[in-house]
PDB file of C-alpha atoms and ligand atoms in Angstrom:
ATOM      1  CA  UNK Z  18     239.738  87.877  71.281  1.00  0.00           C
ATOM      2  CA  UNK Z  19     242.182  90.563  72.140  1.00  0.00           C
ATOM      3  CA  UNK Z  20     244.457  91.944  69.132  1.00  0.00           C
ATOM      4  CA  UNK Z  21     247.540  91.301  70.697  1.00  0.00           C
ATOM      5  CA  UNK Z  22     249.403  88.300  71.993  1.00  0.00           C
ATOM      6  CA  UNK Z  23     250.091  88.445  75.484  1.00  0.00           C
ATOM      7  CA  UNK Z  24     252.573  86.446  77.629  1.00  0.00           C
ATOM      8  CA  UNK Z  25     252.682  84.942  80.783  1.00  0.00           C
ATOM      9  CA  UNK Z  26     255.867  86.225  82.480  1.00  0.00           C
ATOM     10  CA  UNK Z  27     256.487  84.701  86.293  1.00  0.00           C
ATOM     11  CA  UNK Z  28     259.035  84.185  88.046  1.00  0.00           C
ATOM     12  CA  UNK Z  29     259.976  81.989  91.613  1.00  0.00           C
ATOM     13  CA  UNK Z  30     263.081  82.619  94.110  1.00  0.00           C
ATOM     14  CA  UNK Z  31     264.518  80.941  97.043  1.00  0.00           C
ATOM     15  CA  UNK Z  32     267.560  80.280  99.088  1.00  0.00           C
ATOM     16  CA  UNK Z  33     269.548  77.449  99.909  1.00  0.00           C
ATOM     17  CA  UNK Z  34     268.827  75.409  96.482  1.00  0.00           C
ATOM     18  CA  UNK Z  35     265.589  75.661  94.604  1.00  0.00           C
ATOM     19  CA  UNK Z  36     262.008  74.991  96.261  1.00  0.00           C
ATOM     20  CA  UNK Z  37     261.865  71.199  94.936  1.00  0.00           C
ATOM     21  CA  UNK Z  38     265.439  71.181  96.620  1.00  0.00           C
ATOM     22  CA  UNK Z  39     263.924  72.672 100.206  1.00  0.00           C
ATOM     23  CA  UNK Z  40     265.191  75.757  99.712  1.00  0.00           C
ATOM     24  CA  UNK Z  41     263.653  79.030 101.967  1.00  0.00           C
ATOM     25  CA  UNK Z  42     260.600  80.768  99.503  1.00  0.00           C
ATOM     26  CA  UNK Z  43     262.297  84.237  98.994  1.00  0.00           C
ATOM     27  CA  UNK Z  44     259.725  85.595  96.302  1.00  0.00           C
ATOM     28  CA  UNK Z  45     257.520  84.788  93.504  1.00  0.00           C
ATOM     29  CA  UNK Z  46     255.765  86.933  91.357  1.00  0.00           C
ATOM     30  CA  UNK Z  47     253.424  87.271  88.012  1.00  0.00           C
ATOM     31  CA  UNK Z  48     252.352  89.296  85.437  1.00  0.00           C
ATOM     32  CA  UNK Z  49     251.184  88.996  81.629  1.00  0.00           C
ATOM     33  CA  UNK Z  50     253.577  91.084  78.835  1.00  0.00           C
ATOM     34  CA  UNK Z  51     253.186  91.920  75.462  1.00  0.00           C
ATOM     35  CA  UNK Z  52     256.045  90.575  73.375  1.00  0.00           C
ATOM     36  CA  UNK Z  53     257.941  93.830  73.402  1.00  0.00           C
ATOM     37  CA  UNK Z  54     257.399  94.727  76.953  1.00  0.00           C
ATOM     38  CA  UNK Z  55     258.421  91.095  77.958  1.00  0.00           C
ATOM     39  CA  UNK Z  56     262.151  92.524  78.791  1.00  0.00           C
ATOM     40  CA  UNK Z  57     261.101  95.102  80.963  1.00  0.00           C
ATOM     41  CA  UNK Z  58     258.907  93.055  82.642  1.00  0.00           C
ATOM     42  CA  UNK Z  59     261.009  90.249  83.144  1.00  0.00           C
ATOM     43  CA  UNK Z  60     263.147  93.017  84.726  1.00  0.00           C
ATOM     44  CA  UNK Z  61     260.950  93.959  87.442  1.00  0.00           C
ATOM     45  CA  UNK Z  62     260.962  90.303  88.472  1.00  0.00           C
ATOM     46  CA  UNK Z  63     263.778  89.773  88.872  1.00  0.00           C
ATOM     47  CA  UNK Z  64     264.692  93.330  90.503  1.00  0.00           C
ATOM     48  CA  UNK Z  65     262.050  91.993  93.442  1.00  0.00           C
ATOM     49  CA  UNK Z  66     263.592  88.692  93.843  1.00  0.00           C
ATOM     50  CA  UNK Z  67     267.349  90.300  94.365  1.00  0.00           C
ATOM     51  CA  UNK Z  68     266.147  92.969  96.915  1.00  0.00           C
ATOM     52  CA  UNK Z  69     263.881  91.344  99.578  1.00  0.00           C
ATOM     53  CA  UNK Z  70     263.072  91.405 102.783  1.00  0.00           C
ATOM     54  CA  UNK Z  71     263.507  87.608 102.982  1.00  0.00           C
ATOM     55  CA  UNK Z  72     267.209  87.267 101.571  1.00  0.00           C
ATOM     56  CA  UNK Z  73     268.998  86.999  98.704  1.00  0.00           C
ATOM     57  CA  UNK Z  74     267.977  84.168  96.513  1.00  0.00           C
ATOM     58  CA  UNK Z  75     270.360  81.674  95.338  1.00  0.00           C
ATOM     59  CA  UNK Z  76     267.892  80.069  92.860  1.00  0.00           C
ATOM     60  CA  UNK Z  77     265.906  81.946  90.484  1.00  0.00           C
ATOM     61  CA  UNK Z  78     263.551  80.757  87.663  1.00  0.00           C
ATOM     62  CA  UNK Z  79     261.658  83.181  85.256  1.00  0.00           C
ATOM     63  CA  UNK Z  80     259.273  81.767  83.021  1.00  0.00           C
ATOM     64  CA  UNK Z  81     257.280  82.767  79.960  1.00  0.00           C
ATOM     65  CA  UNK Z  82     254.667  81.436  77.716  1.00  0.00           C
ATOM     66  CA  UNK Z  83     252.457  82.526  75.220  1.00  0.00           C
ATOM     67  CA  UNK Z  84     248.652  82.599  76.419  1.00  0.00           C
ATOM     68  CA  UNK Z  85     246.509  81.221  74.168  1.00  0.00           C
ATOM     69  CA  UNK Z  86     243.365  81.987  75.130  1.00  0.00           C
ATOM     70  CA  UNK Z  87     241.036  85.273  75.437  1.00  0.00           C
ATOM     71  CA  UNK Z  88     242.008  87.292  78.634  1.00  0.00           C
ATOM     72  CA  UNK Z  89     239.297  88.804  80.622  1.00  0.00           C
ATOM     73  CA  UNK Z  90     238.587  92.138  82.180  1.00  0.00           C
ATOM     74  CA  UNK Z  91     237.293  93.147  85.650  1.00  0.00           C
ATOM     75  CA  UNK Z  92     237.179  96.178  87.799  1.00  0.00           C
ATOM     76  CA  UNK Z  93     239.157  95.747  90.755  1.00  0.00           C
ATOM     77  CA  UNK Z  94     237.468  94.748  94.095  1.00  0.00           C
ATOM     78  CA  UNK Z  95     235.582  98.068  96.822  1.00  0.00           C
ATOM     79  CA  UNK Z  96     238.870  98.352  99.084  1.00  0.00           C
ATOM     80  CA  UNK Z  97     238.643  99.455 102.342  1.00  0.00           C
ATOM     81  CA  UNK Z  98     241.407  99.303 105.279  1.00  0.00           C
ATOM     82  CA  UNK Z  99     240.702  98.710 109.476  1.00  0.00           C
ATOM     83  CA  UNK Z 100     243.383 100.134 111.601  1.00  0.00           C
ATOM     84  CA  UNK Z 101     244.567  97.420 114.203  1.00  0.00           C
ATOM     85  CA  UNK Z 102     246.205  98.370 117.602  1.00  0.00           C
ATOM     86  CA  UNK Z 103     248.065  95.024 117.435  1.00  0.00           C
ATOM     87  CA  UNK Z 104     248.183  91.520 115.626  1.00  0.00           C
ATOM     88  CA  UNK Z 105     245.795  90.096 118.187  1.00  0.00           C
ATOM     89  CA  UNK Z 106     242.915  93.015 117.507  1.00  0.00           C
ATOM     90  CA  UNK Z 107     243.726  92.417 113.762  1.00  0.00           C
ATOM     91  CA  UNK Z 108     243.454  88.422 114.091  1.00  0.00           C
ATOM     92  CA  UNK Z 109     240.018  89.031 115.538  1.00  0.00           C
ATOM     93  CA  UNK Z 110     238.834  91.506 112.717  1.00  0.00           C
ATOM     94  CA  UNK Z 111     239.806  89.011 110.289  1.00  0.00           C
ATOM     95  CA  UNK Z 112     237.970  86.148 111.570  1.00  0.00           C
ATOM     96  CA  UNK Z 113     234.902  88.200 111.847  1.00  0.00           C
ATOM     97  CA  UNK Z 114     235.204  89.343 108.514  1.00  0.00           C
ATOM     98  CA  UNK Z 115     235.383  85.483 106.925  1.00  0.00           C
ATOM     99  CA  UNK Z 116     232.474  84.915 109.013  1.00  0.00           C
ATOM    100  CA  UNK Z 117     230.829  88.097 107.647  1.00  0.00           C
ATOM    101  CA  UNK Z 118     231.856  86.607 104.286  1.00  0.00           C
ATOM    102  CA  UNK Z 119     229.885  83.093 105.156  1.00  0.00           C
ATOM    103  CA  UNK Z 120     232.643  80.642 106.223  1.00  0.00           C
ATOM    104  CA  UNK Z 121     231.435  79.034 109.458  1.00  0.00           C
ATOM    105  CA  UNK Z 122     233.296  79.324 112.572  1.00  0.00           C
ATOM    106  CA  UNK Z 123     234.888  75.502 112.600  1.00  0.00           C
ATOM    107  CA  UNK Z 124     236.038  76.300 109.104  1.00  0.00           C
ATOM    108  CA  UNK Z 125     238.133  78.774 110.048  1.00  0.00           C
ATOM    109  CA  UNK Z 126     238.814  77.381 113.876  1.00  0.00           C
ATOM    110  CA  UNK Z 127     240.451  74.144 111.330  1.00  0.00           C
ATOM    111  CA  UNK Z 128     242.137  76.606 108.932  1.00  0.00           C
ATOM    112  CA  UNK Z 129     243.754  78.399 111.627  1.00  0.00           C
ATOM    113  CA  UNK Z 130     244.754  75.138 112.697  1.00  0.00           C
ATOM    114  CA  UNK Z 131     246.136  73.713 109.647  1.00  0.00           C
ATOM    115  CA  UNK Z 132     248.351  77.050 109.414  1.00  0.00           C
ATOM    116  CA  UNK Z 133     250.072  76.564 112.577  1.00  0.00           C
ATOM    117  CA  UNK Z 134     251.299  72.830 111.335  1.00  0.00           C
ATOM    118  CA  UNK Z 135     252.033  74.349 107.687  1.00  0.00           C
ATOM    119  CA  UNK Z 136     254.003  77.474 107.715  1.00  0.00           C
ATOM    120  CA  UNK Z 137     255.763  77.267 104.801  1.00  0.00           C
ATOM    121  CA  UNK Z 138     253.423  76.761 102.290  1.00  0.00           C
ATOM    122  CA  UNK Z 139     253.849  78.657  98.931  1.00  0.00           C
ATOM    123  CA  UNK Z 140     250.918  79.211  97.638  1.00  0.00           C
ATOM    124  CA  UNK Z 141     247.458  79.136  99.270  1.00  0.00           C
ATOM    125  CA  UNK Z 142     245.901  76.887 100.992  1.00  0.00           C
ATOM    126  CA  UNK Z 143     241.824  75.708  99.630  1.00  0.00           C
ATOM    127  CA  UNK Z 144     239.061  74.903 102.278  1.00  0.00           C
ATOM    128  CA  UNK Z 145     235.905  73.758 101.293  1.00  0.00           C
ATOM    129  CA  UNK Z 146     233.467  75.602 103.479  1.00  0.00           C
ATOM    130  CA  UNK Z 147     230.987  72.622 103.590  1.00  0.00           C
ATOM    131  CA  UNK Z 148     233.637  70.085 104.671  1.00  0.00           C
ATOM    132  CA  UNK Z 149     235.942  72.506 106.649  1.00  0.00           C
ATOM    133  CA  UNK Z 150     238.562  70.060 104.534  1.00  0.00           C
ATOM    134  CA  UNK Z 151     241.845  71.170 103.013  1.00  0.00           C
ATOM    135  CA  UNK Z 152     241.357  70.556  99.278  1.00  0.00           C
ATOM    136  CA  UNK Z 153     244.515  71.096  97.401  1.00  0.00           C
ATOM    137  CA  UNK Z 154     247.094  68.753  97.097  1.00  0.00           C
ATOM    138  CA  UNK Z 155     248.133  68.830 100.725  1.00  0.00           C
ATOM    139  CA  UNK Z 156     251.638  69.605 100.253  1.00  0.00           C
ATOM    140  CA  UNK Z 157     253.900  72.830 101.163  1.00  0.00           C
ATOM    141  CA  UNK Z 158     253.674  74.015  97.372  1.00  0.00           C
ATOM    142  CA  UNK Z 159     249.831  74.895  98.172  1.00  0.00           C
ATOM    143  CA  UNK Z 160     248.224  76.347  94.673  1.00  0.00           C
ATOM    144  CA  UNK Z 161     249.819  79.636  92.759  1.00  0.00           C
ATOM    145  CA  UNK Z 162     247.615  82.033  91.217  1.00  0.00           C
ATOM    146  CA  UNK Z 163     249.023  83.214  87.950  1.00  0.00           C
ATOM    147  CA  UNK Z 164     247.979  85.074  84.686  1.00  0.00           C
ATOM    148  CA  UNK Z 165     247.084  88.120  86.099  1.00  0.00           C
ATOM    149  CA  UNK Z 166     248.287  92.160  85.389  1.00  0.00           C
ATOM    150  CA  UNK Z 167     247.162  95.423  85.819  1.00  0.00           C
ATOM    151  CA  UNK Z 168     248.359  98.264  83.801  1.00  0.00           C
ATOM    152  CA  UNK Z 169     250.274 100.545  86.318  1.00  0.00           C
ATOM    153  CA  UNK Z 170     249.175 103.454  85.007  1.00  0.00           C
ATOM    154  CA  UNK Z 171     245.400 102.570  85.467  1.00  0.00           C
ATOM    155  CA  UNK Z 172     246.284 101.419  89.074  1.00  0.00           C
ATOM    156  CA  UNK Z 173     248.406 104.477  89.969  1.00  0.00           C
ATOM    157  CA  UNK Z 174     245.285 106.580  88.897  1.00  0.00           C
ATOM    158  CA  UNK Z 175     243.136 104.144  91.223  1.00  0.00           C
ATOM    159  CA  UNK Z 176     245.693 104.548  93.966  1.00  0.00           C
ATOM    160  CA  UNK Z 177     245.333 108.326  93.547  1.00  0.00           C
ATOM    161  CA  UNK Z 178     242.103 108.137  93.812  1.00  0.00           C
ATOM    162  CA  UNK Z 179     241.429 106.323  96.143  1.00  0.00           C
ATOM    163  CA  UNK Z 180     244.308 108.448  98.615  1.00  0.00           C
ATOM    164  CA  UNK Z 181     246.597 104.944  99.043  1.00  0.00           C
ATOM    165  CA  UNK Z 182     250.173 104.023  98.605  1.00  0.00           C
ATOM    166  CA  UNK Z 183     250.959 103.511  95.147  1.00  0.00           C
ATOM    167  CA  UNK Z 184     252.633 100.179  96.259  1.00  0.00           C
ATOM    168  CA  UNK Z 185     253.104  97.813  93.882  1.00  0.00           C
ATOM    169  CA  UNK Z 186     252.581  94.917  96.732  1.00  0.00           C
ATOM    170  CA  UNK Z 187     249.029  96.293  97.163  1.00  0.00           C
ATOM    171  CA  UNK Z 188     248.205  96.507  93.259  1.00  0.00           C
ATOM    172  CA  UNK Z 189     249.541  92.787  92.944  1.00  0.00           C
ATOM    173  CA  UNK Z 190     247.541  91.395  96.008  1.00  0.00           C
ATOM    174  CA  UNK Z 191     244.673  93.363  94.847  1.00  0.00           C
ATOM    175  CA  UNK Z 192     244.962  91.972  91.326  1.00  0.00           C
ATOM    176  CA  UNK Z 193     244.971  88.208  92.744  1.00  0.00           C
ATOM    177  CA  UNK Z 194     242.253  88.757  95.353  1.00  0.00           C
ATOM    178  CA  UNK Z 195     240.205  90.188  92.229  1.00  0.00           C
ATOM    179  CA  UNK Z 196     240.894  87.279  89.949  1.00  0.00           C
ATOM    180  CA  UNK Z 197     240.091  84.945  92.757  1.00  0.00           C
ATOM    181  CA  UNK Z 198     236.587  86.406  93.873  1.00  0.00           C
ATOM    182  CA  UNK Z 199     235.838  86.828  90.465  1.00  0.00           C
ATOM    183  CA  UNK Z 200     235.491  82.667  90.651  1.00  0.00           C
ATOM    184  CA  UNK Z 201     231.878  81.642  91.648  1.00  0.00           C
ATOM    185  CA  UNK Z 202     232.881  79.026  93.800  1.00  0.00           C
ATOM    186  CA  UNK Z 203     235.432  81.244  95.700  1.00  0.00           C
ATOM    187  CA  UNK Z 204     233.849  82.694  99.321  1.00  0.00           C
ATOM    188  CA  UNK Z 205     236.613  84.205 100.804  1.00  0.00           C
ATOM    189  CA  UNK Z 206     240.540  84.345 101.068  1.00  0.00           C
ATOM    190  CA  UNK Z 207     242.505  85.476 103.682  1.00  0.00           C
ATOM    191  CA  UNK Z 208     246.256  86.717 103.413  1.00  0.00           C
ATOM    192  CA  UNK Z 209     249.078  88.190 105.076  1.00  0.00           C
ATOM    193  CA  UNK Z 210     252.600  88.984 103.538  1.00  0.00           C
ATOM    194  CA  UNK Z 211     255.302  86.249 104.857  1.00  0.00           C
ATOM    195  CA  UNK Z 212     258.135  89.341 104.936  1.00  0.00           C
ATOM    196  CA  UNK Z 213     259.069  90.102 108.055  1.00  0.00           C
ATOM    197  CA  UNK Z 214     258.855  94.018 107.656  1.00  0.00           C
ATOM    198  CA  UNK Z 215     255.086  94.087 106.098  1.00  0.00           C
ATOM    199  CA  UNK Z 216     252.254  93.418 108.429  1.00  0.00           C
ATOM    200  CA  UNK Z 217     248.845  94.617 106.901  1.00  0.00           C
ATOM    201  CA  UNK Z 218     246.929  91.977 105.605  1.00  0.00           C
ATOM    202  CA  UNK Z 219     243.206  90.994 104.414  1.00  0.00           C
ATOM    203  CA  UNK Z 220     240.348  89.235 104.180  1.00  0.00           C
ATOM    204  CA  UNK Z 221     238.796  89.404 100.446  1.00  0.00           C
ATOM    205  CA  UNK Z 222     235.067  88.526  99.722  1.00  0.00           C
ATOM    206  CA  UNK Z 223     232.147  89.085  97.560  1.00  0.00           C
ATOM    207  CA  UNK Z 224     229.960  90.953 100.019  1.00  0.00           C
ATOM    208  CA  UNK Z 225     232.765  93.189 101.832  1.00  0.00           C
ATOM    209  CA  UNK Z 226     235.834  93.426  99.030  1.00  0.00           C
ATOM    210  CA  UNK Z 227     238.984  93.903  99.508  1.00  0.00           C
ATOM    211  CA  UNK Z 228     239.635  94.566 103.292  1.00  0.00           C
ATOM    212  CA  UNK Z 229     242.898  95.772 104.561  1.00  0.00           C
ATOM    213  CA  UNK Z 230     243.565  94.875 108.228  1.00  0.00           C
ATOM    214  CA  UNK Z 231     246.415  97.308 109.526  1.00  0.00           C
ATOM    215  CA  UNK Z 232     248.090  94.573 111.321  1.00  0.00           C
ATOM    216  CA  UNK Z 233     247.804  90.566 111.440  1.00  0.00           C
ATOM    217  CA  UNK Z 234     250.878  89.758 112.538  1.00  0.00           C
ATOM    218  CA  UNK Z 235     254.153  90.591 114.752  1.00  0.00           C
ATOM    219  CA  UNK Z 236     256.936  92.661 112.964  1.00  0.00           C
ATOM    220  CA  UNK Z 237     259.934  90.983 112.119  1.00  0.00           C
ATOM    221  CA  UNK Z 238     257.786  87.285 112.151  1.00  0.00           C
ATOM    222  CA  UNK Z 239     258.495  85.580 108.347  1.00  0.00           C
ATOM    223  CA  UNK Z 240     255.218  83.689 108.402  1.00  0.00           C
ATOM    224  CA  UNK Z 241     252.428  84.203 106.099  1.00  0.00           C
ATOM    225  CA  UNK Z 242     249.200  83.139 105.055  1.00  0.00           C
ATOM    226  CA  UNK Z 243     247.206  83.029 102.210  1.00  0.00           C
ATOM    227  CA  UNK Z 244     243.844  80.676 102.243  1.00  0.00           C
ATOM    228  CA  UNK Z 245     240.900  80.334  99.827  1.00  0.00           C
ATOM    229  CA  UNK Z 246     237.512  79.181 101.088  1.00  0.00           C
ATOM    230  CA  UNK Z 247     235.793  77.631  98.549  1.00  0.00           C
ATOM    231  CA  UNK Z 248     231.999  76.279  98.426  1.00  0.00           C
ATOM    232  CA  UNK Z 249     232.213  72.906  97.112  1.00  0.00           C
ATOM    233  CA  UNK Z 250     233.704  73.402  94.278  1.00  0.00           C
ATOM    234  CA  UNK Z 251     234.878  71.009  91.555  1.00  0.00           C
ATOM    235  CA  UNK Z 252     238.892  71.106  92.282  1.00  0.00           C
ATOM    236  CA  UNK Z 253     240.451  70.337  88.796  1.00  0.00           C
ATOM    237  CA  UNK Z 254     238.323  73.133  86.815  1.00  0.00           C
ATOM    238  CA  UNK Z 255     238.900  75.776  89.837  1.00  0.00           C
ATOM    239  CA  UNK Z 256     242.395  74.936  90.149  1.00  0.00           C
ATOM    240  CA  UNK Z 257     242.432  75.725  86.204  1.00  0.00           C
ATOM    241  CA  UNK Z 258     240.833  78.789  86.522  1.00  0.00           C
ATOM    242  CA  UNK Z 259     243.471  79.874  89.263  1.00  0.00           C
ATOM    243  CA  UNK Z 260     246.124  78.982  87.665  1.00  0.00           C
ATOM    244  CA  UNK Z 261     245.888  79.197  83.924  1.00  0.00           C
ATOM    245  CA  UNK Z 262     242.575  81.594  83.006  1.00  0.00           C
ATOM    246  CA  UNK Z 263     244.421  85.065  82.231  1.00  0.00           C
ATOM    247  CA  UNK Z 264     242.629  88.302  83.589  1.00  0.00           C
ATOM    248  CA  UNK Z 265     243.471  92.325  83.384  1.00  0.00           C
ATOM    249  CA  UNK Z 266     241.867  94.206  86.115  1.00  0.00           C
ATOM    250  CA  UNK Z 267     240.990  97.657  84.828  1.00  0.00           C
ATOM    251  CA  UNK Z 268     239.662 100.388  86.812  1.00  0.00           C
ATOM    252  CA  UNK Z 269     237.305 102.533  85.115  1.00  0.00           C
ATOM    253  CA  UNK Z 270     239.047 106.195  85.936  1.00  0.00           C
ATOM    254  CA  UNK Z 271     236.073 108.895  84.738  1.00  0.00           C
ATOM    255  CA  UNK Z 272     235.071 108.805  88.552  1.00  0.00           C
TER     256      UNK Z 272
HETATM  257  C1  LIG V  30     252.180  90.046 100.265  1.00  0.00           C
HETATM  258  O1  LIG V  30     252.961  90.977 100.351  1.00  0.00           O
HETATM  259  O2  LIG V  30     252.565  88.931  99.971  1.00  0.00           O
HETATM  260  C2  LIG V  30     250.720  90.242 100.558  1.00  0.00           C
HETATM  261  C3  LIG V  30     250.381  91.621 100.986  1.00  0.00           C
HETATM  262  C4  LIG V  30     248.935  91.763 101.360  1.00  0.00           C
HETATM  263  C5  LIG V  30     248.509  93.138 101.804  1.00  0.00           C
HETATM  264  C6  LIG V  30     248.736  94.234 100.808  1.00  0.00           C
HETATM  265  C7  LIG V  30     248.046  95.525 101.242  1.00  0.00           C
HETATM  266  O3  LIG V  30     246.867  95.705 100.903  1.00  0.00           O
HETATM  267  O4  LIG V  30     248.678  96.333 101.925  1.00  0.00           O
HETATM  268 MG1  LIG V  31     256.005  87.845  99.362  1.00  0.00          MG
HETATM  269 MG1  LIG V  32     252.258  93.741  87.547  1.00  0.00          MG
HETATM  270 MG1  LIG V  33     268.486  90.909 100.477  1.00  0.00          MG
END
């Protein structure tokens, strides 16, 4: 049990009433605060809601709650990043990679699929690698990862390290593909940013980490994608495990 009490601070933007209301997905966002530090988290939230990419948000909600139970600790994922002429090249790369990871072919043919008739989903999509099925609910809220941080300071002395941006979009993507693989039913996810002015993306896994693909879509396009292939999982406990088991990644910087 950790000394302190942590909180769950997350917050959820969009445009033209709220999301239950149809409104356009502007931003979400997630992080885990001690009491005092809740403020300036809370801060940052909403700072990235008000100055995106996607619009200005005309509905905003910020939540937090006290977590109750113990938080866990990982290193972050290996990271490693492909350069990709152009969205097609990248596309490619990326379904080679899932298979690399061990989703078969008509799994991903189907999740590819399922994208084009979903666009606007939320949060990610779940396939079950034996059944090539979608899993989650089915609907355009798809499932949000959440209760997850990483201490800046720790990940600006990874970034450093490791000669990368120190981009708070990659430590937060990092941070969830982590916490996801970390999940032994999780085989793979696959992601790129819906803002139109951010096209590098990745495929996450247990064999190959976190791998940046330079390019997966077109600039300027406001579509993303973020899918979980899962191996047959029991839904309701993964689900819970996405959504509600808290988890610090934590880079160990004597390297
Ligand atoms: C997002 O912005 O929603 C996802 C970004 C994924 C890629 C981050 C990176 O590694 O550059
Ligand atoms: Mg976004
Ligand atoms: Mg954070
Ligand atoms: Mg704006």
């Amino acid at each position: 049990m950790q000394a302190q009490t942590y909180f769950s601070v997350r917050m959820r933007a969009s445009q033209n009433g709220s999301h239950e209301e149809e409104g356009k997905h502007i931003s979400g966002g997630e992080c885990m605060a001690t009491y005092h530090d809740i403020p300036k988290k809370a801060d940052a939230l909403l700072d990235k809601a008000l100055h995106h990419a996607r619009g200005n948000p005309d509905f905003m909600q910020i939540t937090v709650e006290k977590i109750s139970s113990s938080i866990e600790q990982t290193e972050p994922l290996s990271i490693s990043t492909h350069e990709a002429a152009t969205a097609e090249e990248g596309q490619l790369l990326a379904k080679e990679l899932l298979k690399r990871e061990g989703v078969p072919v008509e799994v991903i043919d189907n999740a590819y699929k399922q994208m084009a008739e979903n666009s606007v989903i939320r949060g990610a999509m779940l396939f079950d690698i034996c059944t090539g099925q979608r899993v989650d609910a089915g609907n355009d809220r798809g499932i949000r990862v959440s209760r997850m941080d990483w201490n800046t300071d720790n990940f600006e002395k990874w970034a450093q390290h490791h000669k990368l941006p120190n981009s708070p979009r990659v430590q937060e993507a990092l941070t969830l593909a982590t916490k996801v693989s970390q999940h032994p039913g999780s085989v793979a996810e696959l992601c790129w940013s819906d803002d139109p002015d951010y096209v590098t993306g990745y495929v996450a896994g247990k064999k190959g980490g976190y791998q940046r693909i330079t390019k997966l879509k077109q600039a300027g396009d406001e579509t993303g994608c973020r899918v979980f292939f899962v191996n047959g999982e029991e839904l309701h406990s993964y689900v819970h495990y996405l959504e509600k088991q808290p988890m610090f990644i934590q880079w160990r910087d004597n390297q």
